[in-house]
Amino acid sequence: MNKKRNRINTLKGLLFLSPNIIGFSIFTLFPLGFSLIMAFSNWNLSQHNMFTDEPLKWVLLQNFKDLLGSEDFWRYLGNTLFFMIGIPISMAGSLGAALLLNQDLKSPSKRARSKGILYVLPLIAFSSLLFLGFGMSIMVLIVTGIFGVIYIGGVSGGSTVYRTIFYTPNFTAGVATFILWKKIYNPQTGPLTTITQPILEGVNAVVLFLGKDTIYIFMYVVVVLAIGSLYWGLNTFLKWRSEKDLGYIGLIIGVSALILPSFFVLHWFSHPIASQIMQISVIATIVYFVSQFIAKSSDCICHPEKGMGNAIMLGLGIMALQFLLIGLSNVLYKLPEMSLVGISSPSWLTDYHWAKPSLMFMGFWAAIGSNSMLLYLAALSNVSPELSEAADIDGATKFQKFWNVTWPQLAPVTFFIFIMAVINGMQGGFEVAKTMTGGGPAGSTTTLEYFIYEEGFASGRLAFASAISWILFAMIFALTLFNWRFGNRYVND
Amino acid sequence: MTRIFIICLSIISAGTAYITLTRSEDLSGTPILTWVTDPNPARYEQIDFFHDWLIAQGHTDENGDPIVRIQLETGGVDNKKIIHGVSGVAGDILDMYNEVDQFKKLGILEDLTDYADRYGFGPDQTYDAIKNDIVIGGKQFAFPCNVTSHACWINMDVMQAAGIDQLPESWTVEAFERIGKKFVQNMNSSNEAQNYFFMNNPGDDQFVGWITVLMRSKGGSFYNETMTECILDQGPFAEMIDLNIKWIEEDRIFPNAAEASSFSASGGYGGAKMSLFLEGKYGMINLGRWLLVRMREMENPPKVAVSRYPYFDYENTTIGSRCSSIYKGSKHKDLAALFLAFLASDKYNNQIVDCADALPPNPNFCSSQRFLRPSEYPNEWGAHGAAFRSADEVAIPDAKSLFISQQILGRELRTAFEKVQSKLSNSAIASLQAAEAVNEEIKRNVSNSLRLEKKFKNALALQAKIDAFKKAGKKIPVDWISNPFLKKYYRSLGMLEETK
Amino acid sequence: MNAENVEKKVGSGFYLNHTLLTTISLLMALPFLWMLLTSLKPLSEVGGSHWWPKDFKLENYKEVFSIENLRYGRWYFNSLFVSFCVTFLQVLTSALAAFAFSRLEWKWRDGLFLLYLGTMMVPGLILMIPNFQIMIKLGLMDTYLGLIIPAAFSAFGTFLLRQFMMGIPKSLDEAAEIDGASTWQVFWQVILPLSRPGLITLTIFTFMGNYNSFFWPIVMLKSADKYTLPVGLLFFESSQGQQTNLLMAAITMAVIPMVILFVLMQKHLVKGIQLGGVKG
């Protein structure tokens, strides 16, 4: 009886799945299997096609060996991972936008609405006049004007207006967006340069005024802060662990995230004394805490996966902070030298070191009004109002309300967005690189997807391109499996 | 849900009905050929001319209509042609830009030697220097639609504003640099961002061509005599990288990449550099003759002149063409051959002369007054003749190796340049790495194909003999050398033994 | 809440919120504004660095339709038609599959779902050449069907809807089943209406993605009367050279259906959720 039911259920499931799975098999599974097989051959479009009689050779693992042995692959993998560092920031951006948009923006009374408009109109008029008086360009007037229009539209129309405007980058995807960002990044006339140049000149003057030694003192302060943040992070883990709130898996991940920047320091940091201080104290801190963890290991036994989400969040947060601090201290070290020649803003997209951050920054902008924002919006309107009202009664602050009520309820969608962001991040970057930088300068913005395109379509080496794709698949699969296993746990916590 | 479902279905049916109703079915039975090319408006005119030409030549059916019609298909992205080609669904006539060898390697081009004999579009109908591109292994695979030889096109109005009245038609690198610095100094005030440049950066989109010409003028080549090995590291490539960077960053006679893309809002043919040139921001621009097509749309076009690319010791320039070939998978090869015959006709050549798209395929059309002094455009007089002489007298075809695609060479060259420009490497190391990468690719290609492997072995044996002869100071038999530049260069040095 | 209370609230955060939102809106809308303003410029002003046209040239919009060899109207129709069909089919097939993956218990469910997930992790570029060969074999090269069919099945869509459907309480379909509803009725009358936010989200994503899709149509299409807008715009760009103002006018018009769709859909998105009010 039960068996029969099972069979019927399976049949039902397959029946519902059938329209999808037929197309899916033909257009996805079959080509995928084909490409997997081809990855072991020497398939090259220019040598093996219906008009040539060159026999296909099976080279087995040669493509994979070539790939893993090539310097380019690792560099492009590094580029891809670099771009992915931006994922948490992008997600925060879209969440922020969604939170803003989710508020009750319709003013409850007509009077408040007209008051809102009335307050702003003279302000706009005044500021435009002010700008014009200072001989600013007509551009400022236009911007203020448009600002006013959007504002009035928003006050009277509510969040629909803002939502639509936030989402506009998706409508103009490609052409207009890329052209505009190229204009923004123009080192001669672009607004970014116009804004940063005076700031940089100010910094220059300050540095020259303070002198080398003062700047170096600042540098040491920043170094100490970096070490301090490491100490604080490890200490927190220790505390959680002794309170039996942290399993060993979370501990390992969190601690590795924490000490990752310290490894980079060995490559980056260039001031000899500060570098030594940094290294010695980092090693000392780590040794101290490792011994502490080992010493206390017996009395903090709890479920290995406990507290993982918190550990990862804290670890990543402090990791970002440390990177920032170390980067800053490095900048401070170089500053006095640079200010002697005069600091000028870089030529963003065509500068080897700035091209990647520039594209990343563009990604943040795009993330604000992205599909993730929509997903967050959808999820936010699902958050039950009863809970948040209960929190209101308890007198919780806005942040507490968000952290304790809203954020846990957003976990499933956050999880979904994160998984998709990791997948897309690993296999992304082609369109942007092709239109904005051509993968350059000197390959600094070439991601793995662009590499696949170059190999498969520009050089015709489809077998090799398949090999890259499948290596990439293996990495994404491992990452997703990890996310899935632990993320699900965190979501369901 | 059911309601939404039904609404959607009815919208889809309505759309399908509209498509079915508007389908234009050609019932006349006239075969239609597809011509895969760029969607330049001039192509439509050329199609009309072809239909007229068919009637004039008597290729008509019983109604007096042309026996074949042509339909234009745009190439879109470059890979589309390749993907279609290898899958058996490409158009009947394929246009290519200096990549006949590439498509020949794919095996998708029809051997045209017999057709060319029958219809009279053999290689003798075009430039000597083009022959190398369209005849491969003794067989003809294409015929040029038009010929492009790059030179410096000069905006004389801007030059005069900079106090430069005349530029030599042929100049050394030293003169080029000297005049360039003078231009930049005279046109820009010292305390503002530089707005005027002597020339667009020719390395921006014509990097390989520009570097080729400079290298050759010092006797340098990308490949050895049999094109079995990339010898970038031995030639003056490293020096040329440094020179170009100096011109961009120190002398400021070329804009840097960011400056050049500052007005990149304008895409399309010609791109931003053409706009900047026409606006007078650049004194000159490296382009083919088709620059005039856009210039003629202007109300007050500037006076233009042409100078050749500068040189160190050995003057030369590149030459290339947009060629038409017949697709091997075409069902109407006979009829497609008529189109290639049309390309060799007077009617077509004169159309190219008039529309200034490029140089006409047949050099004989370049001596007429119609070419040299178009009556409507006195501002162009003088430029046409110089442009033709550059192509006719000093142009040498590109060295294209059988063992590697030109695209990969170009990519490695660019990467080497960018590495040096980004200060990641010095020019010597970068060119060594580029040479290694190219040679590795050659080895990989050769090991992938039995046919190539055989050819490669023969070529290597020949190369060994050439090296021995060179070492001994003996004259090398001309047939041994397949690199077109080295052939011409060695001949000029008297190093060759000509066959009788 | 009484009126006084509300007034108080309006006083504090209301204006700040709007100001903040407006500022971000301005930043987000910049490309769009630039495009719009450029589309109104005469050709001579296109290269300039000023944004505001000195001369407004509304005729640009009319001119787009009258350029020879450019069938803008037809391309517009093609794009709408293809995107509509793709969206309809994809949402339908994804919903069916998602239902099977989330609401039914059966033998190979989790294994198959993992397979679906796995395919999303292989870069799509690599599928193009084999897919193209399949389309030739099926005789769908240069047809509308060739654009619609491969896009009608999506692992992403299935994944997305599955996540939405997972959030619907199990008790609802159990109740329906006790009332004697068949599995199909549960799907059609209970689950689908409740997953409206998911369906709408997927509709927006699919429509936008397909409307902007470029690579596949360009390889699939040969004849100009089947071009979709992105392909047509590329054709436009390479045939009309520097007429960026016309190009921008063409793109601005191309954007309109997406804006309309978004405005309509996002209203339902909110309403749907309020009506459903379902929490997992």
PDB file of C-alpha atoms in Angstrom, chain B residues 273-358:
ATOM      1  CA  LYS B 273      38.944  59.198 -32.348  1.00  0.00           C
ATOM      2  CA  MET B 274      37.214  60.314 -35.520  1.00  0.00           C
ATOM      3  CA  SER B 275      34.957  62.678 -33.601  1.00  0.00           C
ATOM      4  CA  LEU B 276      37.940  64.178 -31.810  1.00  0.00           C
ATOM      5  CA  PHE B 277      39.770  64.541 -35.088  1.00  0.00           C
ATOM      6  CA  LEU B 278      36.869  66.267 -36.780  1.00  0.00           C
ATOM      7  CA  GLU B 279      36.482  68.559 -33.779  1.00  0.00           C
ATOM      8  CA  GLY B 280      40.097  69.579 -34.224  1.00  0.00           C
ATOM      9  CA  LYS B 281      41.422  68.085 -30.985  1.00  0.00           C
ATOM     10  CA  TYR B 282      43.850  65.920 -32.934  1.00  0.00           C
ATOM     11  CA  GLY B 283      46.200  67.219 -35.585  1.00  0.00           C
ATOM     12  CA  MET B 284      46.177  63.902 -37.369  1.00  0.00           C
ATOM     13  CA  ILE B 285      44.588  60.513 -37.202  1.00  0.00           C
ATOM     14  CA  ASN B 286      45.643  57.122 -38.422  1.00  0.00           C
ATOM     15  CA  LEU B 287      42.893  55.783 -40.586  1.00  0.00           C
ATOM     16  CA  GLY B 288      42.052  54.597 -44.023  1.00  0.00           C
ATOM     17  CA  ARG B 289      40.443  56.652 -46.707  1.00  0.00           C
ATOM     18  CA  TRP B 290      36.965  56.062 -45.328  1.00  0.00           C
ATOM     19  CA  LEU B 291      37.470  58.878 -42.889  1.00  0.00           C
ATOM     20  CA  LEU B 292      36.316  61.040 -45.805  1.00  0.00           C
ATOM     21  CA  VAL B 293      32.870  59.469 -45.790  1.00  0.00           C
ATOM     22  CA  ARG B 294      32.144  61.128 -42.471  1.00  0.00           C
ATOM     23  CA  MET B 295      33.996  64.272 -43.283  1.00  0.00           C
ATOM     24  CA  ARG B 296      31.842  64.831 -46.333  1.00  0.00           C
ATOM     25  CA  GLU B 297      28.781  64.969 -44.095  1.00  0.00           C
ATOM     26  CA  MET B 298      30.193  68.081 -42.409  1.00  0.00           C
ATOM     27  CA  GLU B 299      29.201  71.551 -43.419  1.00  0.00           C
ATOM     28  CA  ASN B 300      32.702  73.005 -43.529  1.00  0.00           C
ATOM     29  CA  PRO B 301      35.099  70.128 -43.821  1.00  0.00           C
ATOM     30  CA  PRO B 302      38.727  70.991 -43.027  1.00  0.00           C
ATOM     31  CA  LYS B 303      41.487  70.783 -45.589  1.00  0.00           C
ATOM     32  CA  VAL B 304      43.129  67.403 -45.358  1.00  0.00           C
ATOM     33  CA  ALA B 305      46.511  66.039 -46.360  1.00  0.00           C
ATOM     34  CA  VAL B 306      48.153  62.665 -46.006  1.00  0.00           C
ATOM     35  CA  SER B 307      51.581  61.693 -44.722  1.00  0.00           C
ATOM     36  CA  ARG B 308      52.906  58.188 -44.481  1.00  0.00           C
ATOM     37  CA  TYR B 309      53.692  56.487 -41.214  1.00  0.00           C
ATOM     38  CA  PRO B 310      57.080  57.656 -39.931  1.00  0.00           C
ATOM     39  CA  TYR B 311      60.113  55.388 -40.223  1.00  0.00           C
ATOM     40  CA  PHE B 312      63.641  54.866 -38.879  1.00  0.00           C
ATOM     41  CA  ASP B 313      65.583  53.376 -41.771  1.00  0.00           C
ATOM     42  CA  TYR B 314      63.288  51.360 -43.950  1.00  0.00           C
ATOM     43  CA  GLU B 315      60.070  53.060 -45.019  1.00  0.00           C
ATOM     44  CA  ASN B 316      56.969  50.875 -45.082  1.00  0.00           C
ATOM     45  CA  THR B 317      53.319  50.702 -44.172  1.00  0.00           C
ATOM     46  CA  THR B 318      50.627  48.098 -43.708  1.00  0.00           C
ATOM     47  CA  ILE B 319      48.031  47.173 -46.244  1.00  0.00           C
ATOM     48  CA  GLY B 320      44.838  45.278 -45.769  1.00  0.00           C
ATOM     49  CA  SER B 321      41.487  44.828 -47.318  1.00  0.00           C
ATOM     50  CA  ARG B 322      37.915  43.908 -46.765  1.00  0.00           C
ATOM     51  CA  CYS B 323      37.650  40.775 -48.856  1.00  0.00           C
ATOM     52  CA  SER B 324      34.685  38.790 -50.049  1.00  0.00           C
ATOM     53  CA  SER B 325      34.786  35.015 -50.187  1.00  0.00           C
ATOM     54  CA  ILE B 326      32.322  32.312 -51.015  1.00  0.00           C
ATOM     55  CA  TYR B 327      31.199  30.079 -48.190  1.00  0.00           C
ATOM     56  CA  LYS B 328      31.939  26.421 -48.665  1.00  0.00           C
ATOM     57  CA  GLY B 329      28.465  25.506 -47.447  1.00  0.00           C
ATOM     58  CA  SER B 330      26.721  27.807 -49.916  1.00  0.00           C
ATOM     59  CA  LYS B 331      24.157  26.291 -52.248  1.00  0.00           C
ATOM     60  CA  HIS B 332      24.690  28.895 -54.961  1.00  0.00           C
ATOM     61  CA  LYS B 333      28.431  29.116 -55.441  1.00  0.00           C
ATOM     62  CA  ASP B 334      28.130  29.787 -59.178  1.00  0.00           C
ATOM     63  CA  LEU B 335      25.890  32.757 -58.598  1.00  0.00           C
ATOM     64  CA  ALA B 336      27.989  34.020 -55.711  1.00  0.00           C
ATOM     65  CA  ALA B 337      30.984  34.031 -58.038  1.00  0.00           C
ATOM     66  CA  LEU B 338      29.129  36.581 -60.149  1.00  0.00           C
ATOM     67  CA  PHE B 339      29.212  38.926 -57.189  1.00  0.00           C
ATOM     68  CA  LEU B 340      32.970  38.632 -56.960  1.00  0.00           C
ATOM     69  CA  ALA B 341      33.170  39.310 -60.691  1.00  0.00           C
ATOM     70  CA  PHE B 342      31.143  42.445 -59.989  1.00  0.00           C
ATOM     71  CA  LEU B 343      33.743  43.522 -57.429  1.00  0.00           C
ATOM     72  CA  ALA B 344      36.359  43.511 -60.183  1.00  0.00           C
ATOM     73  CA  SER B 345      34.159  45.504 -62.575  1.00  0.00           C
ATOM     74  CA  ASP B 346      34.516  49.139 -63.614  1.00  0.00           C
ATOM     75  CA  LYS B 347      31.164  49.949 -62.153  1.00  0.00           C
ATOM     76  CA  TYR B 348      32.100  48.802 -58.680  1.00  0.00           C
ATOM     77  CA  ASN B 349      35.583  50.297 -58.733  1.00  0.00           C
ATOM     78  CA  ASN B 350      34.178  53.657 -59.726  1.00  0.00           C
ATOM     79  CA  GLN B 351      31.602  53.486 -56.985  1.00  0.00           C
ATOM     80  CA  ILE B 352      34.364  53.000 -54.424  1.00  0.00           C
ATOM     81  CA  VAL B 353      36.321  55.865 -55.955  1.00  0.00           C
ATOM     82  CA  ASP B 354      33.295  58.125 -55.619  1.00  0.00           C
ATOM     83  CA  CYS B 355      32.096  57.167 -52.158  1.00  0.00           C
ATOM     84  CA  ALA B 356      35.628  57.296 -50.702  1.00  0.00           C
ATOM     85  CA  ASP B 357      35.004  54.201 -48.630  1.00  0.00           C
ATOM     86  CA  ALA B 358      38.561  52.990 -49.232  1.00  0.00           C
TER      87      ALA B 358
END
